[in-house]
PDB file of C-alpha atoms and ligand atoms in Angstrom:
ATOM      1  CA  UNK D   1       0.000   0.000   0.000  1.00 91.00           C
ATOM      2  CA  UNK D   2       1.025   3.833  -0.911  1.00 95.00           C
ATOM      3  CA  UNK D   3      -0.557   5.935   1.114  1.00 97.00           C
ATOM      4  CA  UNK D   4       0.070  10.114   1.255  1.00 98.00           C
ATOM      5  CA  UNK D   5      -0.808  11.183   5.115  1.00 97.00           C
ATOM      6  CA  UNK D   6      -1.502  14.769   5.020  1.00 97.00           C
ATOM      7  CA  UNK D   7      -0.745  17.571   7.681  1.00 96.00           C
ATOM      8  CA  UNK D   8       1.465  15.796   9.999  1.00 97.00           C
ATOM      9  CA  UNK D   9       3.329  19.068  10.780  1.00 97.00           C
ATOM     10  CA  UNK D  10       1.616  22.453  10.462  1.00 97.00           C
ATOM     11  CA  UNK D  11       3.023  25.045   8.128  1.00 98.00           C
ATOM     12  CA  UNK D  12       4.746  26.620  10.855  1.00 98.00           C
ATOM     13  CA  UNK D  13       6.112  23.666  12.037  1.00 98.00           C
ATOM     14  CA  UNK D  14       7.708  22.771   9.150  1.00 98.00           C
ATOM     15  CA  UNK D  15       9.288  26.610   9.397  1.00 98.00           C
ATOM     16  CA  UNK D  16      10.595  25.353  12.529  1.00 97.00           C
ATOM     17  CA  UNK D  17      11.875  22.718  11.143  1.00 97.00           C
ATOM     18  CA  UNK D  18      13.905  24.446   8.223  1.00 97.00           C
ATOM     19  CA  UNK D  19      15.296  27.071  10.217  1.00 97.00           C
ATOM     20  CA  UNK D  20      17.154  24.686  12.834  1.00 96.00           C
ATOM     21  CA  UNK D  21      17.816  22.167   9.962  1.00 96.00           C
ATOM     22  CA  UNK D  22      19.472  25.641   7.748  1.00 93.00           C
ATOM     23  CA  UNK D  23      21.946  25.638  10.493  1.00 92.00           C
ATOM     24  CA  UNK D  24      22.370  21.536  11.556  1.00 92.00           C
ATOM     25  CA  UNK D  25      26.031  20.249   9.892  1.00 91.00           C
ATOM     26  CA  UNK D  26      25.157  17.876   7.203  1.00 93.00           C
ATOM     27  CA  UNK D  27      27.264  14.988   6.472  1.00 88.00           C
ATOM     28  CA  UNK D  28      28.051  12.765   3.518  1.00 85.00           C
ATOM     29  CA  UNK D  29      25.046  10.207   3.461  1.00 82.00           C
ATOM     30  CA  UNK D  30      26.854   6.939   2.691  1.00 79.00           C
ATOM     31  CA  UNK D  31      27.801   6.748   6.051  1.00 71.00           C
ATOM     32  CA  UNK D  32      24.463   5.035   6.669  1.00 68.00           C
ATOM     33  CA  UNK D  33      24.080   2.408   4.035  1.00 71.00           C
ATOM     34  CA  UNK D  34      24.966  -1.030   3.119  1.00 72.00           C
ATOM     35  CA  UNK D  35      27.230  -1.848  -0.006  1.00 70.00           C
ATOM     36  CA  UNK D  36      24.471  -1.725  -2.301  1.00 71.00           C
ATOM     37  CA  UNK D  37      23.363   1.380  -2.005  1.00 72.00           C
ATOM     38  CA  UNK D  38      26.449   3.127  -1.095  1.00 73.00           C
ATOM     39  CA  UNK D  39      26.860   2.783  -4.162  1.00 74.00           C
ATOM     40  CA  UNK D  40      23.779   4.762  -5.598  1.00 81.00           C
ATOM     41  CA  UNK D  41      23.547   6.973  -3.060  1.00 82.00           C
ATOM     42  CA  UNK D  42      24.593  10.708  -3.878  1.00 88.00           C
ATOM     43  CA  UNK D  43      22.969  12.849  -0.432  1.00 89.00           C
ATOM     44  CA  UNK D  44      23.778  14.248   2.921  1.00 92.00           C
ATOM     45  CA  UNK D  45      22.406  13.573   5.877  1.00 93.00           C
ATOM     46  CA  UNK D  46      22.237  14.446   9.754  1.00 94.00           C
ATOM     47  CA  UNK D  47      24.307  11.838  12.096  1.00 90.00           C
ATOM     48  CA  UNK D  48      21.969   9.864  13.803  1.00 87.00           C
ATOM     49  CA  UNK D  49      23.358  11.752  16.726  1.00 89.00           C
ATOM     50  CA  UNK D  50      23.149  15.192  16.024  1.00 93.00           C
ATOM     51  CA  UNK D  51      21.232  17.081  18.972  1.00 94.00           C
ATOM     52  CA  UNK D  52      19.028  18.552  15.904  1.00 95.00           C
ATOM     53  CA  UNK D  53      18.286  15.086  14.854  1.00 95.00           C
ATOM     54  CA  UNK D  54      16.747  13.893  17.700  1.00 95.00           C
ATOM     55  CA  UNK D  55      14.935  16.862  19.119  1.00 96.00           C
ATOM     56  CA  UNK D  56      13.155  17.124  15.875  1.00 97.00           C
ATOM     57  CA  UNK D  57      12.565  13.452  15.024  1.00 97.00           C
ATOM     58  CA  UNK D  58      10.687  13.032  18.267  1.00 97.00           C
ATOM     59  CA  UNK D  59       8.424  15.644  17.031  1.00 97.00           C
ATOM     60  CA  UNK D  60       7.468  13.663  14.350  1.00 98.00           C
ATOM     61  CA  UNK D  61       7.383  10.557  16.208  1.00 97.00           C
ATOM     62  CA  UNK D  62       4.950  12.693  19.003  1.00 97.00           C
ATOM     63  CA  UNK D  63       2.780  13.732  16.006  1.00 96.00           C
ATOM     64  CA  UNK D  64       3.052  10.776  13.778  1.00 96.00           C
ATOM     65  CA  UNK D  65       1.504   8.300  16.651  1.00 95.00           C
ATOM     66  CA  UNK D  66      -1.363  10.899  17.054  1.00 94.00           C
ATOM     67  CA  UNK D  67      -2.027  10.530  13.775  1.00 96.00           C
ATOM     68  CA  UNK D  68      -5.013   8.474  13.307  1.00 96.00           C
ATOM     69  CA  UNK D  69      -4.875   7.678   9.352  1.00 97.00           C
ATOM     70  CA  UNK D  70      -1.494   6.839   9.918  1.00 98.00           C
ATOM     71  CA  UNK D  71      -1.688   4.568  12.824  1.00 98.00           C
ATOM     72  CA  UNK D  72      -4.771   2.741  10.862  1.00 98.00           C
ATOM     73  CA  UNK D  73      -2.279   2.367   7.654  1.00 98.00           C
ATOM     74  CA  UNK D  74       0.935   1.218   9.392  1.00 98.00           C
ATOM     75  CA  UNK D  75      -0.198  -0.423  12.713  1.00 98.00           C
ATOM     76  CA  UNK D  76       3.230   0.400  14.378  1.00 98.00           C
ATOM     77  CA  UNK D  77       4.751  -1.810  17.034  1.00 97.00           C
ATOM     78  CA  UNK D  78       8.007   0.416  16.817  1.00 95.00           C
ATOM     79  CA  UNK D  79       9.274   2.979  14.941  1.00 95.00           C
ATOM     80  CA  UNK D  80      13.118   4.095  14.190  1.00 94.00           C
ATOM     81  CA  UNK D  81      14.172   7.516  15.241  1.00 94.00           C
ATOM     82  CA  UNK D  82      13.385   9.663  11.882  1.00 96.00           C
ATOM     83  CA  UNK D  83      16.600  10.712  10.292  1.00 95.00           C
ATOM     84  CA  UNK D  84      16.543  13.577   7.964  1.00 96.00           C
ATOM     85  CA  UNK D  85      18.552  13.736   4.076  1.00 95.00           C
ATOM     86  CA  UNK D  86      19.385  17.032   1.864  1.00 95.00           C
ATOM     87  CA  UNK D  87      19.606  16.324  -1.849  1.00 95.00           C
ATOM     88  CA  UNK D  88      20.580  19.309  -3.926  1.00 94.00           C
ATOM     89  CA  UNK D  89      23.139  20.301  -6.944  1.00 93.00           C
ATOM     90  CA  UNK D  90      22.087  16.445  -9.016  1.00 94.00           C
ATOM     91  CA  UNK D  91      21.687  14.695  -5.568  1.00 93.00           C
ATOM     92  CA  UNK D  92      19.800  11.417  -5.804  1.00 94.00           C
ATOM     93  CA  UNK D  93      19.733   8.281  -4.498  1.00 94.00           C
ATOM     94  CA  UNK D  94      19.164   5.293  -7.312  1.00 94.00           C
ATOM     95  CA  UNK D  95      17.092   2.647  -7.253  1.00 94.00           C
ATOM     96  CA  UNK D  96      17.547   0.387  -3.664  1.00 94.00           C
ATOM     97  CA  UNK D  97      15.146  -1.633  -1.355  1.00 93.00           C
ATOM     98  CA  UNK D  98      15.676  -0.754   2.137  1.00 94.00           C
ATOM     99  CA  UNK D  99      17.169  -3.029   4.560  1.00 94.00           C
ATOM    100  CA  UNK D 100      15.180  -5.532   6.680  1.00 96.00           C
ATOM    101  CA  UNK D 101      17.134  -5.387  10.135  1.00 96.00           C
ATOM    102  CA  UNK D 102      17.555  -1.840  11.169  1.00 94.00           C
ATOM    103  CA  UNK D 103      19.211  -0.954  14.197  1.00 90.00           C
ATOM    104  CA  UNK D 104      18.290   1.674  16.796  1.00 84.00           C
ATOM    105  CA  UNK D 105      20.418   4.463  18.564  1.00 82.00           C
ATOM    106  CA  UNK D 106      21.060   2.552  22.024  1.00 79.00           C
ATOM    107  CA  UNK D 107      19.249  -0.222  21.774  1.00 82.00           C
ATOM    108  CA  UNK D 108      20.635  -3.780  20.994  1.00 86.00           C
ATOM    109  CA  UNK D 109      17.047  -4.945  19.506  1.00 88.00           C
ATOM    110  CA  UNK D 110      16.801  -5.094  16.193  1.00 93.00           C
ATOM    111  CA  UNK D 111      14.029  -3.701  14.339  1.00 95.00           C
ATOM    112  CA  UNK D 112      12.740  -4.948  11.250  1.00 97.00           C
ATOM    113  CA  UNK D 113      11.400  -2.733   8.916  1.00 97.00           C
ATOM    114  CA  UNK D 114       8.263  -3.314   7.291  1.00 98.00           C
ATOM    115  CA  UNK D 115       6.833   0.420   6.090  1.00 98.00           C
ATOM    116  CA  UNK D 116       9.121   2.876   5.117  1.00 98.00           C
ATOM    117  CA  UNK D 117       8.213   6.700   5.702  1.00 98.00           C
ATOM    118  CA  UNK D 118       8.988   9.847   3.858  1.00 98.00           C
ATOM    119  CA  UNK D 119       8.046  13.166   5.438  1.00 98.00           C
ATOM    120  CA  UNK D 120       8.364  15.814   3.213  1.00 98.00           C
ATOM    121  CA  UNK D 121      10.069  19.243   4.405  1.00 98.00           C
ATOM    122  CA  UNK D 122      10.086  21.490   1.567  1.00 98.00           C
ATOM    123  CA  UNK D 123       7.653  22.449  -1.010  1.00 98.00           C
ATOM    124  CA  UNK D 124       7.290  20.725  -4.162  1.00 98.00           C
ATOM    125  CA  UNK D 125       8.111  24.400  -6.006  1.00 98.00           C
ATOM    126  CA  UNK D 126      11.059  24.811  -3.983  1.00 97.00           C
ATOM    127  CA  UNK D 127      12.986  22.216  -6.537  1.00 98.00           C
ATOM    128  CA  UNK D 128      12.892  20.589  -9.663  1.00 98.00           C
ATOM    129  CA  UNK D 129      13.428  16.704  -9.707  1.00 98.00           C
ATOM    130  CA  UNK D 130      13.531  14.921  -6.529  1.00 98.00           C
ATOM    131  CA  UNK D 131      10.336  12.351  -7.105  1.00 98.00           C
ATOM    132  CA  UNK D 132      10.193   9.676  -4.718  1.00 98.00           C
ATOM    133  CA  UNK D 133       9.510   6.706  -7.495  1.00 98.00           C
ATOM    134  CA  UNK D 134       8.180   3.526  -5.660  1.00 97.00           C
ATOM    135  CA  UNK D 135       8.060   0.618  -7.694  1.00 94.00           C
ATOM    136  CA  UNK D 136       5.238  -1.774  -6.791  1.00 86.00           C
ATOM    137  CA  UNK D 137       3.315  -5.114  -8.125  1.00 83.00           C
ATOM    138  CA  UNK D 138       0.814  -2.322  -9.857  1.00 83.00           C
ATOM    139  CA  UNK D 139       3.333  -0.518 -11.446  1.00 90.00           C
ATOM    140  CA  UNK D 140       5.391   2.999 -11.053  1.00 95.00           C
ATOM    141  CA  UNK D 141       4.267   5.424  -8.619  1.00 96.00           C
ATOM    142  CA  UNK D 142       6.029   9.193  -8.463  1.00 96.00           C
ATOM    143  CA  UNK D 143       5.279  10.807  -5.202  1.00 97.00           C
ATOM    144  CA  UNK D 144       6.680  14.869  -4.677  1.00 98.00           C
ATOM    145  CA  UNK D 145       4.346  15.870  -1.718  1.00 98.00           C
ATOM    146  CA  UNK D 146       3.539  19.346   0.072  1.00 98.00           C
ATOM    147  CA  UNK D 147       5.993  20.120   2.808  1.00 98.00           C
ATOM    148  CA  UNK D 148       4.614  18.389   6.286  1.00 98.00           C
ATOM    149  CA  UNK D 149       3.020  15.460   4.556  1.00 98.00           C
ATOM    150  CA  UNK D 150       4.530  12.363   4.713  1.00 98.00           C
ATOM    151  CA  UNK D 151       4.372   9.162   2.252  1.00 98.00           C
ATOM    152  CA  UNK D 152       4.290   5.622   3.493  1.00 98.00           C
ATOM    153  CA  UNK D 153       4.833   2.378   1.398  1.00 97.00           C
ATOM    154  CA  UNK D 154       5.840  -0.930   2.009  1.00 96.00           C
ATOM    155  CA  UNK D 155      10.018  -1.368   2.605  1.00 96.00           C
ATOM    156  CA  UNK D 156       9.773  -5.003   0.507  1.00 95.00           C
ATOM    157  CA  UNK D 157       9.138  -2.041  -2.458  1.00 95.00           C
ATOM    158  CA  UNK D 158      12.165  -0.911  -4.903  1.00 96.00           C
ATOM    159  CA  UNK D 159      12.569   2.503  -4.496  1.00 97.00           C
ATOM    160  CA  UNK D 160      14.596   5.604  -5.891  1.00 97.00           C
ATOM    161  CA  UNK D 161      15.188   8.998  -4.944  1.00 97.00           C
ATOM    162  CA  UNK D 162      15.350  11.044  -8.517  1.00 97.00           C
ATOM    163  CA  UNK D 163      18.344  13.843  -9.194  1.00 96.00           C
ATOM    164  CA  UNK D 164      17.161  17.224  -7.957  1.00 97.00           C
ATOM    165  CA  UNK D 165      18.761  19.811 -10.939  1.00 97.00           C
ATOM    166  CA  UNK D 166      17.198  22.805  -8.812  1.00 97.00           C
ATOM    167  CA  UNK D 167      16.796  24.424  -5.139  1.00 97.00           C
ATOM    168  CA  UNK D 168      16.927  21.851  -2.131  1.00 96.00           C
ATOM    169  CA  UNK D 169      14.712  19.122  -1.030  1.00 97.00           C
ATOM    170  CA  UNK D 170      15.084  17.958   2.548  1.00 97.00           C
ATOM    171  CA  UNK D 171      12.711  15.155   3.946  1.00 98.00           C
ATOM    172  CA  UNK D 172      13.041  13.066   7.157  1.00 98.00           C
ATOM    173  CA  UNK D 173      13.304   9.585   6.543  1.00 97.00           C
ATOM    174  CA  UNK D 174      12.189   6.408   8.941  1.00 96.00           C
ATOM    175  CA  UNK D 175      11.116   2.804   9.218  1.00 97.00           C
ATOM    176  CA  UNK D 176       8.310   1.325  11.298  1.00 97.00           C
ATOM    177  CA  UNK D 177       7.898  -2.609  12.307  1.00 98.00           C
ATOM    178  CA  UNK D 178       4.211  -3.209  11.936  1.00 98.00           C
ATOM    179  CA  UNK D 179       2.580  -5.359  14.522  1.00 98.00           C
ATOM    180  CA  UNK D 180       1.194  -6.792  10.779  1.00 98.00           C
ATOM    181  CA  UNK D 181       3.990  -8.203   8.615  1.00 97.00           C
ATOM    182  CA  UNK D 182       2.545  -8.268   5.385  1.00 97.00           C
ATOM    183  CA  UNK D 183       1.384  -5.482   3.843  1.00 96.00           C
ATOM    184  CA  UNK D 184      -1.659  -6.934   1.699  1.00 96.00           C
ATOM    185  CA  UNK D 185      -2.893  -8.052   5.159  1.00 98.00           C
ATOM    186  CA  UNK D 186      -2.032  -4.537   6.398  1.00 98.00           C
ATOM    187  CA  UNK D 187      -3.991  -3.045   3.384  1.00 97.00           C
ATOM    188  CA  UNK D 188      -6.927  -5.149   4.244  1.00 98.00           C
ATOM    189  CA  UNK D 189      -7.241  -4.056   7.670  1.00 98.00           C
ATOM    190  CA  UNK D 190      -6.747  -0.277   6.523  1.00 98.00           C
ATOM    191  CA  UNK D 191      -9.345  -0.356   3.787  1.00 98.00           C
ATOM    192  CA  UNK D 192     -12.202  -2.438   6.659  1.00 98.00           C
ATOM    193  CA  UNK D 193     -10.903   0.223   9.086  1.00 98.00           C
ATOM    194  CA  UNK D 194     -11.308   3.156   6.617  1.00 98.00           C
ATOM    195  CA  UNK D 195     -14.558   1.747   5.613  1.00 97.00           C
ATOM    196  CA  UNK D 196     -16.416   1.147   8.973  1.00 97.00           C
ATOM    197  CA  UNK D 197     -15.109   4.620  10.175  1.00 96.00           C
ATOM    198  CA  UNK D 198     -16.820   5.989   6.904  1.00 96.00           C
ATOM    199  CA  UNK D 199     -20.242   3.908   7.849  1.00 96.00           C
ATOM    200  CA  UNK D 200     -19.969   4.646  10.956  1.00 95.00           C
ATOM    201  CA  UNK D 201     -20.105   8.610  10.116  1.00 95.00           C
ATOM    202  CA  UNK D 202     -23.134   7.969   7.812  1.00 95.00           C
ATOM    203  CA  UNK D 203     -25.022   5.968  10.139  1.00 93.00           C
ATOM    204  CA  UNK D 204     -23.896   6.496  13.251  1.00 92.00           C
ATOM    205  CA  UNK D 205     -24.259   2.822  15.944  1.00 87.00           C
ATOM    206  CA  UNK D 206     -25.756   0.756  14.135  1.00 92.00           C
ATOM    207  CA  UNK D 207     -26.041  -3.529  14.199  1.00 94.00           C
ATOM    208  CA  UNK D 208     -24.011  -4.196  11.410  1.00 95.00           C
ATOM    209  CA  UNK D 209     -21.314  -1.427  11.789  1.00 96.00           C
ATOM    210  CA  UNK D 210     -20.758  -3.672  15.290  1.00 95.00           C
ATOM    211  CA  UNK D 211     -20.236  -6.577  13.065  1.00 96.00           C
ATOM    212  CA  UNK D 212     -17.648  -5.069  10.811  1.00 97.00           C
ATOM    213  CA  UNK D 213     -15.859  -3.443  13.905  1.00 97.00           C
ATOM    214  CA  UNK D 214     -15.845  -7.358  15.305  1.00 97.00           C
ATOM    215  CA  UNK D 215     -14.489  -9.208  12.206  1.00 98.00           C
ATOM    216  CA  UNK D 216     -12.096  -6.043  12.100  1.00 98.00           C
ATOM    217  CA  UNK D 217     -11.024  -6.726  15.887  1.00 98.00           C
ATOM    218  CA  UNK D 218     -10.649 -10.276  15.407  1.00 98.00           C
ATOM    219  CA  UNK D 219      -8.588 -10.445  11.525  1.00 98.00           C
ATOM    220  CA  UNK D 220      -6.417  -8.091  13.580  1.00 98.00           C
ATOM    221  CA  UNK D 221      -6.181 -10.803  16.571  1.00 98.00           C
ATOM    222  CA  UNK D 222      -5.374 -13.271  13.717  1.00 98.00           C
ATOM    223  CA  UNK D 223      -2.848 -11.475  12.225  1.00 98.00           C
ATOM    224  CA  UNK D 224      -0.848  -9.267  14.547  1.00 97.00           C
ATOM    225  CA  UNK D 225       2.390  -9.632  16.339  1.00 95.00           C
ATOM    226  CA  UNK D 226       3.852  -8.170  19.319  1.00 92.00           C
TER     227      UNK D 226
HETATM  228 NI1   NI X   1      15.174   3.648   0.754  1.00 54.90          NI
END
């Protein structure tokens, strides 16, 4: 499932955001990545460190697990701490899938990623190029979203990051285990939830909504892991 999940930071959050990240020291991206993509991989990043970093990514972990399309999309169990990339001057980052085992900052449990997030942090007219390109059973998909609105998709996807030949495009970039593995079984359980919150708005209780919200409940029993 591709899924754009609007408004996760305001407008003026996302100022916040660019005028501590202006001044944050950016650092050669490769640092980060296995052999395969080092190789593709032409960006900069913030160490996972950086006091920047991690004051902001909590911010969009705070906001992120408030948000209740995304929580019904990507059923996190955990997420990573968001890191945040800068591609400018032909920066991109060629096609890759994402790793499975991820490690966090001080913590010796793995985490295996199973929905990979993009949050955007500047505007779509602020550079040319710079498509996210997710390349799924249906086809190619081209993503290049408003700044504070984040795209999730499934890390089994191929994925590429195309050159930006104009401006700067910064995004924060993440992984969340799912407490559901796969994602058509995710997508199911997003499209009943979706649904019975849509019914549920038309026709407010009702006999039948209960019945959905029960064989929602219990796929979810089926299917999740914690
Ligand atoms: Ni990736």
């Amino acid at each position: 499932m591709l899924l754009h999940v609007p408004n996760v930071l305001s407008k003026p959050e996302v100022s916040d955001f660019r005028r501590l990240l202006d001044a944050a020291h950016w650092a050669d991206g490769r640092a980060t990545t296995g052999v395969q993509g080092a190789q593709v991989k032409h960006n900069l990043q913030l160490a996972a460190d950086n006091p920047v970093a991690l004051k902001l990514g909590n911010r969009i972990s705070k906001a992120l697990l408030k948000h209740p399309l995304f929580v019904s999309a990507a059923l996190p169990l955990r997420m990573l701490e968001p890191m945040f990339n800068r591609y400018e001057g032909g920066g991109h980052y060629g096609l890759h899938v994402d790793g499975a085992v991820m490690h966090q900052r001080d913590s010796v449990h793995p985490l295996r990623s199973d929905v990979s997030l993009t949050l955007f942090l500047t505007e779509p007219d602020e550079y040319d190029g710079g498509e996210l390109v997710v390349v799924d059973t249906y086809g190619t998909h081209e993503a290049k979203l408003p700044a504070g609105d984040l795209m999730v998709y499934p890390s089994t996807s191929l994925h590429r990051v195309e050159p930006v030949t104009r401006g700067v495009r910064i995004c924060s970039f993440f992984w969340a285990q799912s407490m559901v593995r796969l994602d058509w079984q995710r997508t199911m359980l997003f499209e009943l939830d979706q649904t019975i919150q849509k019914l549920r708005a038309r026709l407010g209780d009702d006999p039948e909504i209960l019945a959905l919200t029960s064989h929602y409940h219990n796929l979810l029993r089926c299917w999740m892991e914690v």
